[in-house]
Coordinates of C-alpha atoms and ligand atoms in Angstrom, one line a residue:
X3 CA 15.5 -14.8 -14.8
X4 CA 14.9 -12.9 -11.8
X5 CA 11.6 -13.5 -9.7
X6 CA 9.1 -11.8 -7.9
X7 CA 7.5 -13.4 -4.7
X8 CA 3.9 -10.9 -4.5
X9 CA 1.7 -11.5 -1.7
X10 CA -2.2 -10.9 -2.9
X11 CA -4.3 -9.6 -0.3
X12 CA -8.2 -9.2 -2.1
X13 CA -10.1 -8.4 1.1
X14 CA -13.1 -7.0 1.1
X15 CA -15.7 -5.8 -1.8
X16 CA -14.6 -5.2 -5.2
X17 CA -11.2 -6.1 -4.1
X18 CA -12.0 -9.9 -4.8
X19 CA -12.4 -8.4 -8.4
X20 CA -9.9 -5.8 -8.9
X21 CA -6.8 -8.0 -7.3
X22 CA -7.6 -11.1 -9.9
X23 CA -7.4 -8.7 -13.0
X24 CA -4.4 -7.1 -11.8
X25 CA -3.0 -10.6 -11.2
X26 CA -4.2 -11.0 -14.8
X27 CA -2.7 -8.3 -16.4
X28 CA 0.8 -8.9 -14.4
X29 CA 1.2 -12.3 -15.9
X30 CA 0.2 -10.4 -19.3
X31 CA 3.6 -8.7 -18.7
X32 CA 6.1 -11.1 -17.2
X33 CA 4.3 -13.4 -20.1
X34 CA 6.0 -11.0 -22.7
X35 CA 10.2 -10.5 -22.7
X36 CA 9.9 -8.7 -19.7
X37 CA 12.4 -10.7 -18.3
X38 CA 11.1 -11.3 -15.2
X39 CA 8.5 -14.0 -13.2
X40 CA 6.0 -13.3 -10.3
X41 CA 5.0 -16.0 -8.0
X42 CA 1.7 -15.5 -6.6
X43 CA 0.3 -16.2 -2.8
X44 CA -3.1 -15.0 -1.7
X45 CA -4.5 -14.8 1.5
X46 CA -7.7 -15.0 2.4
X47 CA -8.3 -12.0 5.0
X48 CA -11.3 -9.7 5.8
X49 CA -14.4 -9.5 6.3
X50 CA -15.4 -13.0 5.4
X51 CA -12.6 -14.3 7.8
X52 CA -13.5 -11.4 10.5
X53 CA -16.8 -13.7 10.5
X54 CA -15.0 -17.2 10.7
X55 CA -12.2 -16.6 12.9
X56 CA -12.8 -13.0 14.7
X57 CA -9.9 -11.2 13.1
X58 CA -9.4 -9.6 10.2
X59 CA -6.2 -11.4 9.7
X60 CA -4.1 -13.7 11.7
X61 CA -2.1 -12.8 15.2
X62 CA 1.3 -14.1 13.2
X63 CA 0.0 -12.9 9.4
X64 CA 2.7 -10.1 9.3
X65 CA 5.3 -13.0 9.3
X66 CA 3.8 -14.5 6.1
X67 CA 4.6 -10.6 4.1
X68 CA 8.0 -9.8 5.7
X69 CA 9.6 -12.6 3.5
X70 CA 7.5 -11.0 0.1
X71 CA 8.8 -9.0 -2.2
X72 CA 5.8 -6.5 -2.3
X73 CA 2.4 -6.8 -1.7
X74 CA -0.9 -6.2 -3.6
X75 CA -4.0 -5.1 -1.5
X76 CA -7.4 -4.8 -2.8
X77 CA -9.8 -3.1 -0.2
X78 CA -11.2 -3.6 3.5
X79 CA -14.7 -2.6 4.6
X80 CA -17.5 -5.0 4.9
X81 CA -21.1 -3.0 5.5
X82 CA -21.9 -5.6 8.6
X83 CA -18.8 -4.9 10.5
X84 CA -17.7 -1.6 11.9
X85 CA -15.2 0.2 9.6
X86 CA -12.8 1.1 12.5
X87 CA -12.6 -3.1 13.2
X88 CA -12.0 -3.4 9.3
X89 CA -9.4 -0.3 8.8
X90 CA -7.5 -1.4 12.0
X91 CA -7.6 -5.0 11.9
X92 CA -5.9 -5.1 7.9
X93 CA -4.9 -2.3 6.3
X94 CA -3.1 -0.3 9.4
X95 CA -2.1 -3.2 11.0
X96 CA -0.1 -4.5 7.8
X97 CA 0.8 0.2 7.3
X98 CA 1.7 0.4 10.7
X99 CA 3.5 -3.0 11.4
X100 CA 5.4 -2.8 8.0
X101 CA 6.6 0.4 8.4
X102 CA 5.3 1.9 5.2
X103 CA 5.5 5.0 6.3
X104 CA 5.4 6.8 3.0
X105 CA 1.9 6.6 1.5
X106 CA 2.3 7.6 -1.9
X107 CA -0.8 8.7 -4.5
X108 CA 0.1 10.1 -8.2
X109 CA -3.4 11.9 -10.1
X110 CA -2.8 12.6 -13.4
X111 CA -6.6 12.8 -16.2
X112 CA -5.5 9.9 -18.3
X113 CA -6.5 10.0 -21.9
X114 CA -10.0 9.9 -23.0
X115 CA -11.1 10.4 -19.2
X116 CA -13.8 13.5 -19.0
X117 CA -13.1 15.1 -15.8
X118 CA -14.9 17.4 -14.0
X119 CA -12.8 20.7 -14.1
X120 CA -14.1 22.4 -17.2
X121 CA -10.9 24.8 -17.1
X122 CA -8.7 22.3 -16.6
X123 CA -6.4 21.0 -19.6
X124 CA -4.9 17.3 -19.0
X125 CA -1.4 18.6 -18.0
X126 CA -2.7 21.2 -15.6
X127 CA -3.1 18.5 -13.1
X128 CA -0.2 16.0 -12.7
X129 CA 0.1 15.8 -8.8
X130 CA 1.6 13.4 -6.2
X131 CA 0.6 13.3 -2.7
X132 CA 2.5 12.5 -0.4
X133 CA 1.1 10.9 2.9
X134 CA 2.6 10.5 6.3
X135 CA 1.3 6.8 7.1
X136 CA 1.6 5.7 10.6
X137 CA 1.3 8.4 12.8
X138 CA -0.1 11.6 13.2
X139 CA -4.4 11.6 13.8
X140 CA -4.3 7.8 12.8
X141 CA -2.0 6.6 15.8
X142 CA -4.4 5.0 17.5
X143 CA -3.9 6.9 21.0
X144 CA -6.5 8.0 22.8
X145 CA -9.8 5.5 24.4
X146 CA -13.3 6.3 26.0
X147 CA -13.7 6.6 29.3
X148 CA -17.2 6.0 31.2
X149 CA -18.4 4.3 28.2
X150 CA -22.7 4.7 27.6
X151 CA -22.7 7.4 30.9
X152 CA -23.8 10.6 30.2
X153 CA -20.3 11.9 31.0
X154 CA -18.7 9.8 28.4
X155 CA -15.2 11.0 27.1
X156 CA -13.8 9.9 24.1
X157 CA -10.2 11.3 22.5
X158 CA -8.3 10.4 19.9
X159 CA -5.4 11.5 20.0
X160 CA -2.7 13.3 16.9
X161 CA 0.8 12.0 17.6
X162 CA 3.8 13.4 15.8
X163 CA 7.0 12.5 16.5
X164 CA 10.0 14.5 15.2
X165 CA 11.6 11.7 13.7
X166 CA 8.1 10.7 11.8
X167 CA 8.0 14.2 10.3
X168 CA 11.2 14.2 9.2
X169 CA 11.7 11.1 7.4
X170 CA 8.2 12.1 5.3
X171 CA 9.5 15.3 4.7
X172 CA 13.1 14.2 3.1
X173 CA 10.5 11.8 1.3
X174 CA 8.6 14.3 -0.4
X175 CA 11.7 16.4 -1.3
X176 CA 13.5 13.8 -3.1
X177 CA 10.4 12.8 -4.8
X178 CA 9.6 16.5 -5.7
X179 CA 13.6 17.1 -6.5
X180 CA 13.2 14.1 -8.4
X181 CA 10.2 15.2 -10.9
X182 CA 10.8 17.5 -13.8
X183 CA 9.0 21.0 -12.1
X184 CA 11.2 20.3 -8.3
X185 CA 7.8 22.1 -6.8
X186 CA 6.6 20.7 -3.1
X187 CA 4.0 22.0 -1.2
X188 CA 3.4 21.6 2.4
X189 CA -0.1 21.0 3.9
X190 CA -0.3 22.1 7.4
X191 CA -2.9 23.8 9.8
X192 CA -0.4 25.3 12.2
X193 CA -2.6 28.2 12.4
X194 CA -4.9 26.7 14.2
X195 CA -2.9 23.8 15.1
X196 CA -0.1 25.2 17.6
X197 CA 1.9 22.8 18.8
X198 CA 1.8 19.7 16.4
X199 CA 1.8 21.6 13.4
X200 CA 3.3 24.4 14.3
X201 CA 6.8 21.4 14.6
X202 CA 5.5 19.9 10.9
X203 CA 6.4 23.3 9.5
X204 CA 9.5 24.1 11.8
X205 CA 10.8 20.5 10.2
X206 CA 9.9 21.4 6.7
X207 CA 11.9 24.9 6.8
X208 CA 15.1 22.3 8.2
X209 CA 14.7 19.7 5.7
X210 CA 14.3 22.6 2.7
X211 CA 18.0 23.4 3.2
X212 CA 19.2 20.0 2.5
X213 CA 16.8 20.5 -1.0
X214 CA 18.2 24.0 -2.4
X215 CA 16.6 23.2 -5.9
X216 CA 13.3 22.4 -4.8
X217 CA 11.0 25.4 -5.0
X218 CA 8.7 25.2 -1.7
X219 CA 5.8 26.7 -0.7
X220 CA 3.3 26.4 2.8
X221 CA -0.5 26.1 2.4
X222 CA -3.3 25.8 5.0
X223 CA -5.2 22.5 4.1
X224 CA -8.6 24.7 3.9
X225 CA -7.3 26.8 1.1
X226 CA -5.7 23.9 -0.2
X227 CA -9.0 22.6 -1.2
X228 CA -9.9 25.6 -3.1
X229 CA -6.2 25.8 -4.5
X230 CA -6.8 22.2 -6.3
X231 CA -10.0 23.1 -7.3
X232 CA -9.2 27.1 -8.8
X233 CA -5.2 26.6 -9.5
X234 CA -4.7 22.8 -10.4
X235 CA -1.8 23.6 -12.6
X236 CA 0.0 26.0 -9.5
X237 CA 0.3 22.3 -8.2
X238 CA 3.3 19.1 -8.5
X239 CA 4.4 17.2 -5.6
X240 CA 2.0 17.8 -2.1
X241 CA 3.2 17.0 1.3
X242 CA 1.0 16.1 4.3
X243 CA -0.4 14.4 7.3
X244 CA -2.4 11.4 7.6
X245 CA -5.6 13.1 8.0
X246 CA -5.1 15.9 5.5
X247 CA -3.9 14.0 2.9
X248 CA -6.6 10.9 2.9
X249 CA -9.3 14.0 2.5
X250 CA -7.2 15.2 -0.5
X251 CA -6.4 12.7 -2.1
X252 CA -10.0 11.5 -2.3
X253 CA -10.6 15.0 -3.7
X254 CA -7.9 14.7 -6.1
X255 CA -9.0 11.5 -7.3
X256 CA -12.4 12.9 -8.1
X257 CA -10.8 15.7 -9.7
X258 CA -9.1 13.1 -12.1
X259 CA -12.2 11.8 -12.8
X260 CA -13.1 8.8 -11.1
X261 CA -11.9 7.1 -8.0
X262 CA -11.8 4.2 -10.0
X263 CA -8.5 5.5 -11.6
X264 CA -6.1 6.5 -8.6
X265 CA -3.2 4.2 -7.2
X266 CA -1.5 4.0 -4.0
X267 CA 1.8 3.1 -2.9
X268 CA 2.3 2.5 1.0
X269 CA 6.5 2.5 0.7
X270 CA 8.8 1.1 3.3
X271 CA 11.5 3.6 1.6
X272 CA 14.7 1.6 3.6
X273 CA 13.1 -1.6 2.0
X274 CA 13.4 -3.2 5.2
X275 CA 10.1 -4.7 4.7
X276 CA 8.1 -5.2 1.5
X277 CA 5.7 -2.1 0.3
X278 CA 2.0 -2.5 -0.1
X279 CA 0.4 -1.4 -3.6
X280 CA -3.7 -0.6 -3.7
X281 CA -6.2 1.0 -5.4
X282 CA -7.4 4.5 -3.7
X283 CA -10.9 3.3 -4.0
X284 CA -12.8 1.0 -1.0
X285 CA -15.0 -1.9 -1.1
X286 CA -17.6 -0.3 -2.9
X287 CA -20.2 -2.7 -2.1
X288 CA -23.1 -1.1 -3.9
X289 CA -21.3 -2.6 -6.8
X290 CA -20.0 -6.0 -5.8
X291 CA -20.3 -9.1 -7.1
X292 CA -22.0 -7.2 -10.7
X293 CA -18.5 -7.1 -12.6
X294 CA -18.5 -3.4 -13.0
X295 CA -16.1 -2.1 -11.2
X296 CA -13.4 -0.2 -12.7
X297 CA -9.7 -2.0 -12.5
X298 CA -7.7 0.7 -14.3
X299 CA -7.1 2.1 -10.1
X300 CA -5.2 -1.9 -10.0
X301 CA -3.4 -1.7 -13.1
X302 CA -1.5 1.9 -12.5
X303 CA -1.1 0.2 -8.8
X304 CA 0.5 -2.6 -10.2
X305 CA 2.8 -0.4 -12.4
X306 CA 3.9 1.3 -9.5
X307 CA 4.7 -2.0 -7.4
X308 CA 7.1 -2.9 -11.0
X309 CA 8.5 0.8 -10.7
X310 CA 9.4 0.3 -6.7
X311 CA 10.5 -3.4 -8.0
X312 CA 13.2 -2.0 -10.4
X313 CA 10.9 -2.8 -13.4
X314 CA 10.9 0.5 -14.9
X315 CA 9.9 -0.5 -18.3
X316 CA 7.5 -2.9 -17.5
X317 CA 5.6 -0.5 -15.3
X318 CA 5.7 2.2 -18.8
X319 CA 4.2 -0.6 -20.8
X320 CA 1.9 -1.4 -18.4
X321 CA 0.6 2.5 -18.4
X322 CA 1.5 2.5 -22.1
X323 CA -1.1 0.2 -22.7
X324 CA -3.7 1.6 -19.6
X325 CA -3.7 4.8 -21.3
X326 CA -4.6 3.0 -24.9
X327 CA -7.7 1.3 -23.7
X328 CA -8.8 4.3 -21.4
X329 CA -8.5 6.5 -24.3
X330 CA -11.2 4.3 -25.9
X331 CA -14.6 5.4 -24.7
X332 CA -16.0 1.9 -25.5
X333 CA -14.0 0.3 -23.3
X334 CA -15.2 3.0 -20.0
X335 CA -17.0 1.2 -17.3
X336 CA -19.9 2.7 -15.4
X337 CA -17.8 4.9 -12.9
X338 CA -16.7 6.6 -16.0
X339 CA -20.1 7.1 -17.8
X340 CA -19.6 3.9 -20.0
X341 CA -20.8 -0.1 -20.0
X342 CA -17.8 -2.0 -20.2
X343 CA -17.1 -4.7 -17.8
X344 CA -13.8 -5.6 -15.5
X345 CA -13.0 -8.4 -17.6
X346 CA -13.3 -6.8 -21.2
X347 CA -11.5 -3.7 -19.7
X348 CA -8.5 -6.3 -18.1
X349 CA -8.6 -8.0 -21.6
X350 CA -8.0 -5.0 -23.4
X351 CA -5.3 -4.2 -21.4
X352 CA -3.6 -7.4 -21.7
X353 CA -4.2 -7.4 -25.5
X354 CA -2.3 -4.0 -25.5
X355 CA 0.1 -5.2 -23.8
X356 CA 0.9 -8.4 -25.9
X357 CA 0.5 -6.3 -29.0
X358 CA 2.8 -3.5 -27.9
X359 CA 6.2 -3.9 -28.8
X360 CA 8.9 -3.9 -25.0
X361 CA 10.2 -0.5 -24.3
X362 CA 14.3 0.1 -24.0
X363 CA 15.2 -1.0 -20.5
X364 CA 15.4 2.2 -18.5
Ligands
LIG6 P1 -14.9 1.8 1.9 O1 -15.9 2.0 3.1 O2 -14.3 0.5 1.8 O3 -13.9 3.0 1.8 P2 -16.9 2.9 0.1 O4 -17.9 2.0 -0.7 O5 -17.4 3.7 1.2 O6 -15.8 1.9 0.6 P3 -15.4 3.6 -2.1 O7 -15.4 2.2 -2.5 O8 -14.1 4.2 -2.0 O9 -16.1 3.9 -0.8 O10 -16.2 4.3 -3.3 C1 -17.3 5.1 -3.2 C2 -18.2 4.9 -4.5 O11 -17.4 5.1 -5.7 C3 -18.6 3.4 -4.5 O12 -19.8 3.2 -3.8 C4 -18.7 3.2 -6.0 O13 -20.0 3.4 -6.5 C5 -17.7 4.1 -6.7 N1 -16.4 3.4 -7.0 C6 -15.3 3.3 -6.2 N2 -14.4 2.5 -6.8 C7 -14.9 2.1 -8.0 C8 -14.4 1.3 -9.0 N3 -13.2 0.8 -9.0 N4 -15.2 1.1 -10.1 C9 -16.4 1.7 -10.1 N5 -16.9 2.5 -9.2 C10 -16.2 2.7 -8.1

């Protein structure tokens, strides 16, 4: 029986809540004929050891992942440190030094969920954003010079290499050529923009060529806002920078109808390194510790870490069953307008799952 080795990262927040169901409703799976096993390793790291030790995470902690098969992440933000020391010291450090260059964020309005486009049937929106991950306005270049003087100067500094833009770009034109409408759009603001940008679109025009049956189409990130908002179905597979796509993928998420709902895959597509899997949400601290927060965001993260695993089936039971319980409105935490708690929400989902009989092996 083949076996799993998943590093659990919780971190911060609700993560120390969401990360235990998923780890629940995962061993609800590999429980059933799945045919597979996952062996479990959490590590402590975040805020609560950023307060013990000073860092985030260890110096060597990227040696403990490189030998997992994947990697589940909760959240990192803590309200008494400084979000850059929290964003910088986990989550881009494990992005950056993993190479998971391909941030990945599927929206679809699952069953039952009310969301906030009155126009907007279920299958008008059924995106995937595609994110450039370790570059671009997150590189970290840039510092402050004559720090607390009135002539302070601060930069930070967008870096785009061509080989970064590239390799994002084939990404999201396989994935696009890969779903059923072969539709991509590219997010840029080259208008504006003229030199960085200006090369994202340059690459995107090369790449098309290699991707003849993929329908392609340009759109400045402004009217992109408007375009997800007014057109949602005019939509399929999105391309776009660092910057521009964390802002719409937030948006999209809300548009979905919670950002309780929405996964993310950071993907190491050469699977030299394991990929990290997370919920889009944060640490959401307003709701710690109360045992309200929504894990469904987990779940369809974990069904995409058995997808990228070669556990296609799985991962469509796992959703299979997702979609059952958030179809039920008594089974809707807050978020969602409803009272149901994590746990009966995880129980529900692994009762579906139990109950539901395996799907053909894809
Ligand atoms: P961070 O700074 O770590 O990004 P944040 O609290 O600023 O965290 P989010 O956690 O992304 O931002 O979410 C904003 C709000 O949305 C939260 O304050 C919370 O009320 C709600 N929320 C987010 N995720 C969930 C969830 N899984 N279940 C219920 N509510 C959620």
């Amino acid at each position: 029986m083949k076996s799993y080795r998943i590093a659990l990262i919780p971190g911060d927040g609700i993560g120390k809540e969401v990360v235990p169901a998923g780890r629940q409703v995962l061993e609800a799976l590999a429980g059933t004929e799945s045919g597979f096993q996952m062996e479990f390793e959490s590590f402590d790291w975040g805020g609560d050891a950023y307060r013990k030790h000073g860092e985030m995470m260890p110096a060597n902690g990227l040696d403990a992942l490189r030998g997992k098969d994947a990697i589940l992440f909760g959240s990192a933000g803590d309200p008494d440190i400084p979000d850059h020391i929290t964003l910088w010291g986990l989550r881009l450090k494990i992005c950056q030094g993993l190479d998971q260059y391909a941030n990945v964020r599927p929206t679809r309005i699952l069953p039952g969920i009310d969301a906030p486009l009155k126009r907007c049937r279920p299958e008008d929106l059924n995106w995937v954003i595609v994110r450039e991950n370790t570059e671009g306005e997150y590189s970290g270049a840039g510092g402050r010079v004559h720090q607390g003087f009135p002539i302070e100067v601060a930069t930070d500094l967008s870096v785009m290499t061509r080989a970064g833009v590239e390799r994002i770009q084939r990404y999201a034109f396989k994935l696009a050529q890969s779903r059923p409408r072969k539709l991509l759009t590219v997010v840029t603001k080259s208008n504006a923009q003229r030199h960085a940008m200006v090369m994202w679109d340059d690459v995107a025009r090369e790449v098309a060529k290699d991707f003849p049956d993929v329908a392609c189409d340009k759109e400045m990130v402004d009217a992109m806002t408007a375009r997800m908002v007014n057109r949602p179905a005019s939509l399929d597979t999105i391309v776009a920078t660092n910057l521009h796509a964390d802002i719409l993928s937030d948006l999209a998420a809300a548009l979905a109808g919670s950002l309780g709902i929405g996964p993310t895959a950071n993907i190491n597509p050469e699977r030299v390194y394991p990929s990290m899997f997370e919920p889009i949400h944060g640490s959401a601290f307003d709701i710690m510790g109360k045992g309200i927060a929504n894990p469904v965001g987990t779940f369809w993260t974990a069904a995409m870490m058995l997808d990228h695993l070669g556990e296609a089936a799985a991962a469509a039971r796992l959703m299979q069953a997702v979609e059952q319980v958030t179809a039920n409105p008594a089974l809707h935490t807050r978020d969602l307008g409803g009272t149901a708690t994590t746990a009966q929400v995880t129980e529900a989902v692994c009762a579906a799952i139990t109950s539901s009989r395996p799907l053909a092996t894809a």
